PDB file of C-alpha atoms in Angstrom:
ATOM      1  CA  UNK A 927     -59.858  45.322 108.424  1.00 51.00           C
ATOM      2  CA  UNK A 928     -58.501  47.488 105.921  1.00 48.00           C
ATOM      3  CA  UNK A 929     -54.890  47.471 108.345  1.00 47.00           C
ATOM      4  CA  UNK A 930     -55.333  43.224 108.449  1.00 50.00           C
ATOM      5  CA  UNK A 931     -55.982  43.125 105.038  1.00 51.00           C
ATOM      6  CA  UNK A 932     -52.873  45.303 104.254  1.00 49.00           C
ATOM      7  CA  UNK A 933     -50.564  42.967 106.944  1.00 46.00           C
ATOM      8  CA  UNK A 934     -52.140  39.868 105.167  1.00 54.00           C
ATOM      9  CA  UNK A 935     -50.629  41.294 101.788  1.00 50.00           C
ATOM     10  CA  UNK A 936     -47.404  42.078 103.067  1.00 42.00           C
ATOM     11  CA  UNK A 937     -47.383  39.063 103.841  1.00 51.00           C
ATOM     12  CA  UNK A 938     -47.885  37.785 101.313  1.00 52.00           C
ATOM     13  CA  UNK A 939     -45.756  39.574  99.245  1.00 43.00           C
ATOM     14  CA  UNK A 940     -42.877  38.837 101.590  1.00 40.00           C
ATOM     15  CA  UNK A 941     -43.221  35.340 101.510  1.00 48.00           C
ATOM     16  CA  UNK A 942     -43.289  35.491  97.923  1.00 45.00           C
ATOM     17  CA  UNK A 943     -39.909  37.152  97.726  1.00 43.00           C
ATOM     18  CA  UNK A 944     -38.091  34.708  99.558  1.00 45.00           C
ATOM     19  CA  UNK A 945     -39.256  32.344  97.204  1.00 48.00           C
ATOM     20  CA  UNK A 946     -37.954  34.411  93.551  1.00 46.00           C
ATOM     21  CA  UNK A 947     -33.909  33.361  92.895  1.00 48.00           C
ATOM     22  CA  UNK A 948     -31.916  36.510  94.366  1.00 45.00           C
ATOM     23  CA  UNK A 949     -28.561  37.909  92.510  1.00 44.00           C
ATOM     24  CA  UNK A 950     -25.579  36.813  94.960  1.00 44.00           C
ATOM     25  CA  UNK A 951     -25.693  38.748  98.184  1.00 38.00           C
ATOM     26  CA  UNK A 952     -22.863  40.145  97.018  1.00 35.00           C
ATOM     27  CA  UNK A 953     -24.072  42.465  93.964  1.00 37.00           C
ATOM     28  CA  UNK A 954     -28.097  43.832  95.046  1.00 41.00           C
ATOM     29  CA  UNK A 955     -28.637  45.646  92.056  1.00 36.00           C
ATOM     30  CA  UNK A 956     -32.260  44.691  91.232  1.00 38.00           C
ATOM     31  CA  UNK A 957     -31.779  45.461  87.413  1.00 48.00           C
ATOM     32  CA  UNK A 958     -29.759  42.751  85.680  1.00 56.00           C
ATOM     33  CA  UNK A 959     -26.312  43.459  84.960  1.00 63.00           C
ATOM     34  CA  UNK A 960     -24.793  43.668  81.400  1.00 65.00           C
ATOM     35  CA  UNK A 961     -22.932  40.120  82.210  1.00 68.00           C
ATOM     36  CA  UNK A 962     -26.316  38.616  82.618  1.00 68.00           C
ATOM     37  CA  UNK A 963     -28.219  40.539  80.068  1.00 68.00           C
ATOM     38  CA  UNK A 964     -25.622  39.353  77.301  1.00 87.00           C
ATOM     39  CA  UNK A 965     -25.566  35.872  78.726  1.00 86.00           C
ATOM     40  CA  UNK A 966     -29.359  35.769  77.970  1.00 86.00           C
ATOM     41  CA  UNK A 967     -29.344  37.426  74.395  1.00 90.00           C
ATOM     42  CA  UNK A 968     -26.705  34.861  73.877  1.00 91.00           C
ATOM     43  CA  UNK A 969     -28.472  31.503  75.619  1.00 91.00           C
ATOM     44  CA  UNK A 970     -31.334  32.446  73.831  1.00 92.00           C
ATOM     45  CA  UNK A 971     -29.997  33.464  70.037  1.00 93.00           C
ATOM     46  CA  UNK A 972     -28.288  29.511  71.058  1.00 93.00           C
ATOM     47  CA  UNK A 973     -31.157  27.229  71.655  1.00 94.00           C
ATOM     48  CA  UNK A 974     -33.120  29.465  68.745  1.00 95.00           C
ATOM     49  CA  UNK A 975     -30.554  28.806  66.184  1.00 94.00           C
ATOM     50  CA  UNK A 976     -30.323  24.822  67.549  1.00 95.00           C
ATOM     51  CA  UNK A 977     -34.494  25.179  67.163  1.00 95.00           C
ATOM     52  CA  UNK A 978     -34.128  25.594  63.841  1.00 95.00           C
ATOM     53  CA  UNK A 979     -34.689  22.339  62.238  1.00 94.00           C
ATOM     54  CA  UNK A 980     -36.149  20.525  65.059  1.00 95.00           C
ATOM     55  CA  UNK A 981     -38.936  23.590  63.945  1.00 95.00           C
ATOM     56  CA  UNK A 982     -39.032  22.170  60.755  1.00 94.00           C
ATOM     57  CA  UNK A 983     -39.191  18.352  61.775  1.00 92.00           C
ATOM     58  CA  UNK A 984     -42.559  19.916  63.690  1.00 93.00           C
ATOM     59  CA  UNK A 985     -44.014  21.406  60.801  1.00 93.00           C
ATOM     60  CA  UNK A 986     -43.731  19.185  58.520  1.00 89.00           C
ATOM     61  CA  UNK A 987     -45.148  16.622  61.046  1.00 87.00           C
ATOM     62  CA  UNK A 988     -47.870  18.796  61.186  1.00 88.00           C
ATOM     63  CA  UNK A 989     -46.797  20.123  65.128  1.00 90.00           C
ATOM     64  CA  UNK A 990     -48.003  24.300  64.363  1.00 91.00           C
ATOM     65  CA  UNK A 991     -46.784  26.325  67.049  1.00 92.00           C
ATOM     66  CA  UNK A 992     -49.485  26.672  69.922  1.00 91.00           C
ATOM     67  CA  UNK A 993     -49.777  23.133  70.080  1.00 92.00           C
ATOM     68  CA  UNK A 994     -46.003  23.001  70.756  1.00 93.00           C
ATOM     69  CA  UNK A 995     -45.850  26.037  72.891  1.00 93.00           C
ATOM     70  CA  UNK A 996     -48.673  24.477  75.060  1.00 92.00           C
ATOM     71  CA  UNK A 997     -46.758  21.220  75.213  1.00 92.00           C
ATOM     72  CA  UNK A 998     -43.726  23.299  76.937  1.00 94.00           C
ATOM     73  CA  UNK A 999     -45.291  24.568  79.254  1.00 94.00           C
ATOM     74  CA  UNK A1000     -44.762  21.061  80.842  1.00 93.00           C
ATOM     75  CA  UNK A1001     -41.434  21.326  80.257  1.00 94.00           C
ATOM     76  CA  UNK A1002     -40.735  24.761  81.311  1.00 94.00           C
ATOM     77  CA  UNK A1003     -42.511  23.588  84.595  1.00 94.00           C
ATOM     78  CA  UNK A1004     -40.246  20.427  84.949  1.00 93.00           C
ATOM     79  CA  UNK A1005     -37.132  22.201  84.787  1.00 93.00           C
ATOM     80  CA  UNK A1006     -37.787  25.029  86.781  1.00 94.00           C
ATOM     81  CA  UNK A1007     -39.108  22.184  89.707  1.00 94.00           C
ATOM     82  CA  UNK A1008     -35.317  21.150  89.188  1.00 93.00           C
ATOM     83  CA  UNK A1009     -34.036  24.590  89.389  1.00 92.00           C
ATOM     84  CA  UNK A1010     -35.317  25.087  92.531  1.00 93.00           C
ATOM     85  CA  UNK A1011     -34.558  22.230  93.629  1.00 94.00           C
ATOM     86  CA  UNK A1012     -30.822  22.577  93.095  1.00 90.00           C
ATOM     87  CA  UNK A1013     -30.894  25.630  94.656  1.00 91.00           C
ATOM     88  CA  UNK A1014     -32.939  24.507  97.391  1.00 92.00           C
ATOM     89  CA  UNK A1015     -36.063  26.192  97.757  1.00 92.00           C
ATOM     90  CA  UNK A1016     -39.177  25.122  97.948  1.00 91.00           C
ATOM     91  CA  UNK A1017     -41.930  24.278  94.841  1.00 91.00           C
ATOM     92  CA  UNK A1018     -44.523  27.175  95.686  1.00 91.00           C
ATOM     93  CA  UNK A1019     -46.481  27.655  92.930  1.00 90.00           C
ATOM     94  CA  UNK A1020     -45.308  31.504  93.205  1.00 91.00           C
ATOM     95  CA  UNK A1021     -41.594  29.980  92.643  1.00 92.00           C
ATOM     96  CA  UNK A1022     -42.685  27.763  89.812  1.00 92.00           C
ATOM     97  CA  UNK A1023     -44.363  30.397  88.050  1.00 92.00           C
ATOM     98  CA  UNK A1024     -42.063  33.208  88.583  1.00 92.00           C
ATOM     99  CA  UNK A1025     -39.035  31.070  87.194  1.00 91.00           C
ATOM    100  CA  UNK A1026     -40.787  29.152  84.378  1.00 92.00           C
ATOM    101  CA  UNK A1027     -43.025  32.347  83.027  1.00 92.00           C
ATOM    102  CA  UNK A1028     -45.622  29.620  83.886  1.00 92.00           C
ATOM    103  CA  UNK A1029     -48.796  31.637  84.473  1.00 92.00           C
ATOM    104  CA  UNK A1030     -50.174  30.023  87.582  1.00 91.00           C
ATOM    105  CA  UNK A1031     -53.681  28.424  86.760  1.00 91.00           C
ATOM    106  CA  UNK A1032     -51.320  26.676  84.251  1.00 91.00           C
ATOM    107  CA  UNK A1033     -48.933  25.902  87.131  1.00 91.00           C
ATOM    108  CA  UNK A1034     -51.988  24.022  89.147  1.00 90.00           C
ATOM    109  CA  UNK A1035     -53.799  22.405  86.046  1.00 90.00           C
ATOM    110  CA  UNK A1036     -50.502  20.735  85.132  1.00 89.00           C
ATOM    111  CA  UNK A1037     -49.229  20.076  88.609  1.00 82.00           C
ATOM    112  CA  UNK A1038     -52.211  18.557  90.253  1.00 79.00           C
ATOM    113  CA  UNK A1039     -53.370  16.474  86.861  1.00 71.00           C
ATOM    114  CA  UNK A1040     -53.930  13.271  87.563  1.00 61.00           C
ATOM    115  CA  UNK A1041     -51.212  10.091  86.575  1.00 49.00           C
ATOM    116  CA  UNK A1042     -52.782   9.612  83.364  1.00 41.00           C
ATOM    117  CA  UNK A1043     -52.745  12.972  82.325  1.00 45.00           C
ATOM    118  CA  UNK A1044     -49.319  13.833  82.408  1.00 48.00           C
ATOM    119  CA  UNK A1045     -48.471  10.173  81.214  1.00 43.00           C
ATOM    120  CA  UNK A1046     -45.565  10.556  78.253  1.00 49.00           C
ATOM    121  CA  UNK A1047     -47.325  10.275  74.653  1.00 45.00           C
ATOM    122  CA  UNK A1048     -48.610   6.649  73.748  1.00 40.00           C
ATOM    123  CA  UNK A1049     -46.476   4.550  71.169  1.00 46.00           C
ATOM    124  CA  UNK A1050     -46.843   1.642  69.069  1.00 42.00           C
ATOM    125  CA  UNK A1051     -46.270  -1.673  71.243  1.00 43.00           C
ATOM    126  CA  UNK A1052     -43.146  -3.601  69.402  1.00 43.00           C
ATOM    127  CA  UNK A1053     -42.106  -7.575  70.007  1.00 47.00           C
ATOM    128  CA  UNK A1054     -38.435  -5.829  72.223  1.00 54.00           C
ATOM    129  CA  UNK A1055     -37.355  -3.064  73.512  1.00 58.00           C
ATOM    130  CA  UNK A1056     -35.347  -0.605  71.656  1.00 64.00           C
ATOM    131  CA  UNK A1057     -32.317  -0.614  74.081  1.00 71.00           C
ATOM    132  CA  UNK A1058     -32.733  -4.312  74.409  1.00 81.00           C
ATOM    133  CA  UNK A1059     -32.365  -4.957  70.393  1.00 82.00           C
ATOM    134  CA  UNK A1060     -29.522  -2.137  70.819  1.00 79.00           C
ATOM    135  CA  UNK A1061     -28.075  -4.403  73.451  1.00 83.00           C
ATOM    136  CA  UNK A1062     -28.191  -7.227  71.696  1.00 87.00           C
ATOM    137  CA  UNK A1063     -26.336  -5.901  68.429  1.00 85.00           C
ATOM    138  CA  UNK A1064     -23.822  -4.371  70.493  1.00 82.00           C
ATOM    139  CA  UNK A1065     -23.304  -7.549  71.729  1.00 86.00           C
ATOM    140  CA  UNK A1066     -22.937  -9.060  68.479  1.00 88.00           C
ATOM    141  CA  UNK A1067     -20.439  -6.345  67.797  1.00 84.00           C
ATOM    142  CA  UNK A1068     -18.231  -7.216  70.307  1.00 81.00           C
ATOM    143  CA  UNK A1069     -18.173 -10.697  71.581  1.00 85.00           C
ATOM    144  CA  UNK A1070     -15.728 -12.519  70.042  1.00 85.00           C
ATOM    145  CA  UNK A1071     -17.907 -15.614  70.689  1.00 90.00           C
ATOM    146  CA  UNK A1072     -20.068 -14.087  67.342  1.00 90.00           C
ATOM    147  CA  UNK A1073     -17.117 -12.628  65.153  1.00 87.00           C
ATOM    148  CA  UNK A1074     -15.127 -13.472  62.352  1.00 88.00           C
ATOM    149  CA  UNK A1075     -11.651 -13.144  61.710  1.00 86.00           C
ATOM    150  CA  UNK A1076     -11.411  -9.617  61.444  1.00 83.00           C
ATOM    151  CA  UNK A1077     -13.326  -8.902  64.118  1.00 81.00           C
ATOM    152  CA  UNK A1078     -16.482  -7.806  62.606  1.00 84.00           C
ATOM    153  CA  UNK A1079     -19.449  -9.523  63.313  1.00 88.00           C
ATOM    154  CA  UNK A1080     -19.778 -12.585  61.509  1.00 92.00           C
ATOM    155  CA  UNK A1081     -23.350 -14.165  60.208  1.00 93.00           C
ATOM    156  CA  UNK A1082     -25.141 -16.906  62.824  1.00 94.00           C
ATOM    157  CA  UNK A1083     -26.838 -19.657  62.601  1.00 93.00           C
ATOM    158  CA  UNK A1084     -30.722 -19.865  64.260  1.00 93.00           C
ATOM    159  CA  UNK A1085     -28.504 -21.999  67.088  1.00 93.00           C
ATOM    160  CA  UNK A1086     -25.981 -19.241  67.535  1.00 94.00           C
ATOM    161  CA  UNK A1087     -28.285 -16.885  67.544  1.00 94.00           C
ATOM    162  CA  UNK A1088     -30.372 -18.070  70.290  1.00 94.00           C
ATOM    163  CA  UNK A1089     -27.005 -18.176  72.152  1.00 94.00           C
ATOM    164  CA  UNK A1090     -26.714 -15.002  71.446  1.00 93.00           C
ATOM    165  CA  UNK A1091     -30.005 -13.676  72.547  1.00 92.00           C
ATOM    166  CA  UNK A1092     -29.769 -15.615  75.165  1.00 91.00           C
ATOM    167  CA  UNK A1093     -26.456 -14.180  76.899  1.00 88.00           C
ATOM    168  CA  UNK A1094     -28.663 -10.880  77.340  1.00 87.00           C
ATOM    169  CA  UNK A1095     -31.839 -12.085  78.289  1.00 85.00           C
ATOM    170  CA  UNK A1096     -34.039 -14.482  78.640  1.00 84.00           C
ATOM    171  CA  UNK A1097     -37.239 -12.589  79.161  1.00 84.00           C
ATOM    172  CA  UNK A1098     -37.835 -12.275  75.716  1.00 85.00           C
ATOM    173  CA  UNK A1099     -37.993 -15.203  73.008  1.00 90.00           C
ATOM    174  CA  UNK A1100     -35.434 -15.141  70.172  1.00 91.00           C
ATOM    175  CA  UNK A1101     -38.170 -14.986  67.047  1.00 91.00           C
ATOM    176  CA  UNK A1102     -39.495 -12.617  68.572  1.00 90.00           C
ATOM    177  CA  UNK A1103     -35.582 -10.229  68.555  1.00 89.00           C
ATOM    178  CA  UNK A1104     -34.735 -11.707  65.065  1.00 91.00           C
ATOM    179  CA  UNK A1105     -38.535 -10.138  63.670  1.00 89.00           C
ATOM    180  CA  UNK A1106     -37.715  -6.593  65.659  1.00 85.00           C
ATOM    181  CA  UNK A1107     -34.041  -6.273  63.886  1.00 86.00           C
ATOM    182  CA  UNK A1108     -36.070  -7.581  60.811  1.00 86.00           C
ATOM    183  CA  UNK A1109     -38.397  -4.955  61.106  1.00 82.00           C
ATOM    184  CA  UNK A1110     -36.297  -2.106  61.352  1.00 78.00           C
ATOM    185  CA  UNK A1111     -33.709  -3.252  58.662  1.00 79.00           C
ATOM    186  CA  UNK A1112     -30.744  -4.182  61.604  1.00 82.00           C
ATOM    187  CA  UNK A1113     -30.245  -7.721  60.124  1.00 88.00           C
ATOM    188  CA  UNK A1114     -31.576  -9.648  57.527  1.00 89.00           C
ATOM    189  CA  UNK A1115     -31.711 -13.450  56.578  1.00 93.00           C
ATOM    190  CA  UNK A1116     -29.453 -14.558  54.234  1.00 92.00           C
ATOM    191  CA  UNK A1117     -30.430 -17.045  51.296  1.00 92.00           C
ATOM    192  CA  UNK A1118     -28.486 -19.760  53.542  1.00 94.00           C
ATOM    193  CA  UNK A1119     -30.424 -19.495  56.634  1.00 92.00           C
ATOM    194  CA  UNK A1120     -27.798 -17.988  58.362  1.00 94.00           C
ATOM    195  CA  UNK A1121     -28.492 -14.080  59.986  1.00 94.00           C
ATOM    196  CA  UNK A1122     -26.673 -11.187  59.477  1.00 92.00           C
ATOM    197  CA  UNK A1123     -26.240  -7.518  61.280  1.00 89.00           C
ATOM    198  CA  UNK A1124     -26.712  -4.989  58.934  1.00 80.00           C
ATOM    199  CA  UNK A1125     -24.272  -2.806  60.115  1.00 68.00           C
ATOM    200  CA  UNK A1126     -21.760  -3.040  62.595  1.00 57.00           C
ATOM    201  CA  UNK A1127     -24.151  -1.062  64.307  1.00 60.00           C
ATOM    202  CA  UNK A1128     -27.836  -0.258  65.856  1.00 61.00           C
ATOM    203  CA  UNK A1129     -28.879   2.473  63.598  1.00 62.00           C
ATOM    204  CA  UNK A1130     -32.455   1.087  62.716  1.00 61.00           C
ATOM    205  CA  UNK A1131     -33.787   3.079  59.271  1.00 62.00           C
ATOM    206  CA  UNK A1132     -37.485   1.671  59.915  1.00 63.00           C
ATOM    207  CA  UNK A1133     -39.713   1.676  62.205  1.00 70.00           C
ATOM    208  CA  UNK A1134     -40.514   5.895  62.639  1.00 79.00           C
ATOM    209  CA  UNK A1135     -41.039   5.175  66.472  1.00 79.00           C
ATOM    210  CA  UNK A1136     -37.747   3.306  66.990  1.00 76.00           C
ATOM    211  CA  UNK A1137     -35.820   5.875  65.168  1.00 82.00           C
ATOM    212  CA  UNK A1138     -37.840   9.040  67.046  1.00 87.00           C
ATOM    213  CA  UNK A1139     -36.712   7.422  70.303  1.00 84.00           C
ATOM    214  CA  UNK A1140     -33.475   6.630  69.438  1.00 84.00           C
ATOM    215  CA  UNK A1141     -33.143  10.828  67.945  1.00 90.00           C
ATOM    216  CA  UNK A1142     -34.809  12.148  71.410  1.00 91.00           C
ATOM    217  CA  UNK A1143     -32.667   9.937  73.705  1.00 90.00           C
ATOM    218  CA  UNK A1144     -29.202  10.698  71.394  1.00 91.00           C
ATOM    219  CA  UNK A1145     -29.886  14.280  70.662  1.00 94.00           C
ATOM    220  CA  UNK A1146     -30.999  14.984  74.122  1.00 94.00           C
ATOM    221  CA  UNK A1147     -28.328  13.986  75.811  1.00 95.00           C
ATOM    222  CA  UNK A1148     -25.325  15.460  72.806  1.00 95.00           C
ATOM    223  CA  UNK A1149     -27.684  18.792  74.176  1.00 95.00           C
ATOM    224  CA  UNK A1150     -27.459  17.587  78.131  1.00 94.00           C
ATOM    225  CA  UNK A1151     -24.114  17.464  77.798  1.00 94.00           C
ATOM    226  CA  UNK A1152     -23.002  19.940  76.046  1.00 94.00           C
ATOM    227  CA  UNK A1153     -25.152  22.410  78.175  1.00 93.00           C
ATOM    228  CA  UNK A1154     -23.494  21.144  81.137  1.00 93.00           C
ATOM    229  CA  UNK A1155     -19.945  22.807  79.896  1.00 93.00           C
ATOM    230  CA  UNK A1156     -21.592  25.753  78.916  1.00 91.00           C
ATOM    231  CA  UNK A1157     -22.401  26.236  82.580  1.00 88.00           C
ATOM    232  CA  UNK A1158     -19.285  24.733  83.678  1.00 82.00           C
ATOM    233  CA  UNK A1159     -21.217  22.208  85.686  1.00 81.00           C
ATOM    234  CA  UNK A1160     -19.302  19.867  83.848  1.00 88.00           C
ATOM    235  CA  UNK A1161     -16.705  18.944  81.598  1.00 91.00           C
ATOM    236  CA  UNK A1162     -18.424  16.214  79.414  1.00 94.00           C
ATOM    237  CA  UNK A1163     -16.552  14.856  76.154  1.00 92.00           C
ATOM    238  CA  UNK A1164     -18.050  17.334  73.289  1.00 92.00           C
ATOM    239  CA  UNK A1165     -15.863  17.705  70.351  1.00 90.00           C
ATOM    240  CA  UNK A1166     -16.738  18.749  66.326  1.00 92.00           C
ATOM    241  CA  UNK A1167     -14.291  19.041  63.421  1.00 91.00           C
ATOM    242  CA  UNK A1168     -15.859  22.125  60.691  1.00 93.00           C
ATOM    243  CA  UNK A1169     -14.613  22.167  56.984  1.00 93.00           C
ATOM    244  CA  UNK A1170     -15.930  23.764  54.394  1.00 93.00           C
ATOM    245  CA  UNK A1171     -15.473  25.369  50.463  1.00 92.00           C
ATOM    246  CA  UNK A1172     -15.772  21.543  49.380  1.00 94.00           C
ATOM    247  CA  UNK A1173     -17.153  19.789  46.469  1.00 94.00           C
ATOM    248  CA  UNK A1174     -20.082  16.983  46.580  1.00 93.00           C
ATOM    249  CA  UNK A1175     -17.667  14.725  46.557  1.00 95.00           C
ATOM    250  CA  UNK A1176     -15.300  15.261  48.851  1.00 96.00           C
ATOM    251  CA  UNK A1177     -18.187  15.690  51.494  1.00 95.00           C
ATOM    252  CA  UNK A1178     -19.261  11.947  50.550  1.00 94.00           C
ATOM    253  CA  UNK A1179     -15.581  10.905  51.085  1.00 96.00           C
ATOM    254  CA  UNK A1180     -15.516  12.375  53.936  1.00 96.00           C
ATOM    255  CA  UNK A1181     -18.522  10.283  55.099  1.00 94.00           C
ATOM    256  CA  UNK A1182     -17.576   7.390  54.406  1.00 93.00           C
ATOM    257  CA  UNK A1183     -13.776   8.478  56.130  1.00 95.00           C
ATOM    258  CA  UNK A1184     -16.932   9.435  59.227  1.00 93.00           C
ATOM    259  CA  UNK A1185     -17.995   6.164  58.964  1.00 89.00           C
ATOM    260  CA  UNK A1186     -14.907   4.515  59.118  1.00 90.00           C
ATOM    261  CA  UNK A1187     -13.174   6.079  62.124  1.00 92.00           C
ATOM    262  CA  UNK A1188     -16.906   5.581  64.196  1.00 89.00           C
ATOM    263  CA  UNK A1189     -16.445   1.593  63.480  1.00 83.00           C
ATOM    264  CA  UNK A1190     -13.036   1.436  64.797  1.00 86.00           C
ATOM    265  CA  UNK A1191     -13.460   3.838  67.816  1.00 88.00           C
ATOM    266  CA  UNK A1192     -17.307   1.688  68.893  1.00 85.00           C
ATOM    267  CA  UNK A1193     -16.059  -1.652  68.889  1.00 83.00           C
ATOM    268  CA  UNK A1194     -13.318  -1.978  72.000  1.00 87.00           C
ATOM    269  CA  UNK A1195     -15.409   0.695  73.668  1.00 88.00           C
ATOM    270  CA  UNK A1196     -18.854  -1.195  73.707  1.00 84.00           C
ATOM    271  CA  UNK A1197     -16.872  -4.368  74.651  1.00 84.00           C
ATOM    272  CA  UNK A1198     -15.068  -2.545  77.518  1.00 89.00           C
ATOM    273  CA  UNK A1199     -19.136  -1.270  78.710  1.00 86.00           C
ATOM    274  CA  UNK A1200     -19.886  -5.122  78.081  1.00 83.00           C
ATOM    275  CA  UNK A1201     -17.130  -6.274  80.381  1.00 85.00           C
ATOM    276  CA  UNK A1202     -17.848  -3.339  83.026  1.00 89.00           C
ATOM    277  CA  UNK A1203     -21.275  -3.991  83.087  1.00 84.00           C
ATOM    278  CA  UNK A1204     -20.839  -7.386  83.683  1.00 83.00           C
ATOM    279  CA  UNK A1205     -17.759  -6.790  86.259  1.00 88.00           C
ATOM    280  CA  UNK A1206     -19.926  -4.129  88.330  1.00 89.00           C
ATOM    281  CA  UNK A1207     -23.230  -7.030  88.557  1.00 83.00           C
ATOM    282  CA  UNK A1208     -21.215  -9.203  89.985  1.00 84.00           C
ATOM    283  CA  UNK A1209     -21.066  -6.798  92.722  1.00 85.00           C
ATOM    284  CA  UNK A1210     -24.733  -7.410  94.082  1.00 80.00           C
ATOM    285  CA  UNK A1211     -25.089  -3.575  94.494  1.00 82.00           C
ATOM    286  CA  UNK A1212     -27.468  -0.638  93.482  1.00 82.00           C
ATOM    287  CA  UNK A1213     -25.707   1.227  90.767  1.00 79.00           C
ATOM    288  CA  UNK A1214     -26.822   4.411  88.876  1.00 84.00           C
ATOM    289  CA  UNK A1215     -25.171   5.560  86.128  1.00 90.00           C
ATOM    290  CA  UNK A1216     -25.276   5.692  83.399  1.00 90.00           C
ATOM    291  CA  UNK A1217     -23.012   6.496  79.442  1.00 92.00           C
ATOM    292  CA  UNK A1218     -23.854   7.114  75.746  1.00 92.00           C
ATOM    293  CA  UNK A1219     -20.617   7.644  73.313  1.00 92.00           C
ATOM    294  CA  UNK A1220     -21.511   8.948  69.963  1.00 91.00           C
ATOM    295  CA  UNK A1221     -20.631  10.680  66.696  1.00 90.00           C
ATOM    296  CA  UNK A1222     -22.573  12.246  63.782  1.00 91.00           C
ATOM    297  CA  UNK A1223     -21.686  13.107  60.461  1.00 93.00           C
ATOM    298  CA  UNK A1224     -23.453  16.689  58.804  1.00 93.00           C
ATOM    299  CA  UNK A1225     -23.107  17.704  55.339  1.00 93.00           C
ATOM    300  CA  UNK A1226     -25.195  20.256  53.404  1.00 92.00           C
ATOM    301  CA  UNK A1227     -24.450  22.899  50.711  1.00 88.00           C
ATOM    302  CA  UNK A1228     -23.588  26.117  52.446  1.00 78.00           C
ATOM    303  CA  UNK A1229     -26.072  28.557  54.295  1.00 68.00           C
ATOM    304  CA  UNK A1230     -28.421  25.754  54.234  1.00 59.00           C
ATOM    305  CA  UNK A1231     -30.113  23.801  56.914  1.00 58.00           C
TER     306      UNK A1231
END
């Protein structure tokens, strides 16, 4: 009986070992090499630096460390699944636990939770999806039919606005789109009854749920591009300029210049994206690619975050 139990234990160890990510076969050292140890430290330090403004956001809105650490288990588990899939390895509880650091008990609990428990947090219901409202604003900016002589989005009467909405979607009434644009501070009805876009883009300054959604989408894709570049998985466009020892007035002037540069860059790109989407739709094939192009400008006193 003792020999049989020992044999079962050995089999379990072998099975567990087969699911542990192994180093290059040409380098069989079990301990981390100086190179991997250095990369580990660099990645950890970089991620912690990125987390600082995010942690301040969490603290300001009442999300303390214990609650966030608990929520991160799901994120680590999902990332471990993706990593195992990429390596062609089985998704066993042991492999997921070893790779993510999440306890096996929590792996089982999270992985076998009913669909309702895995659902994303509920967001307030709005009259129109943020993505649809943003797409309508993009059409407004890029389509010559809705531009003025300077190729800027012009104020539209109600009939023109209804035409704009219908060109993008017939699923939501134009009045609902207008209400949503006004609620988000992205458009306004002038005294003459015409509807004007608040700026050359869709960046709501009202509606915390919508701002949070755009924050997650923009920062998430920016981080995904940077991570892919760091790991040599891709070569995404990711550039920035930096200047210091500036006065507050100079920083403000540079921000105005950056906004102008963005407006000049984004208009032709939006127009091309609309054209490409319509051309792809005419092929009547399934298309699964998406793109996001954006810029950011940040300034603070040196040493501040």
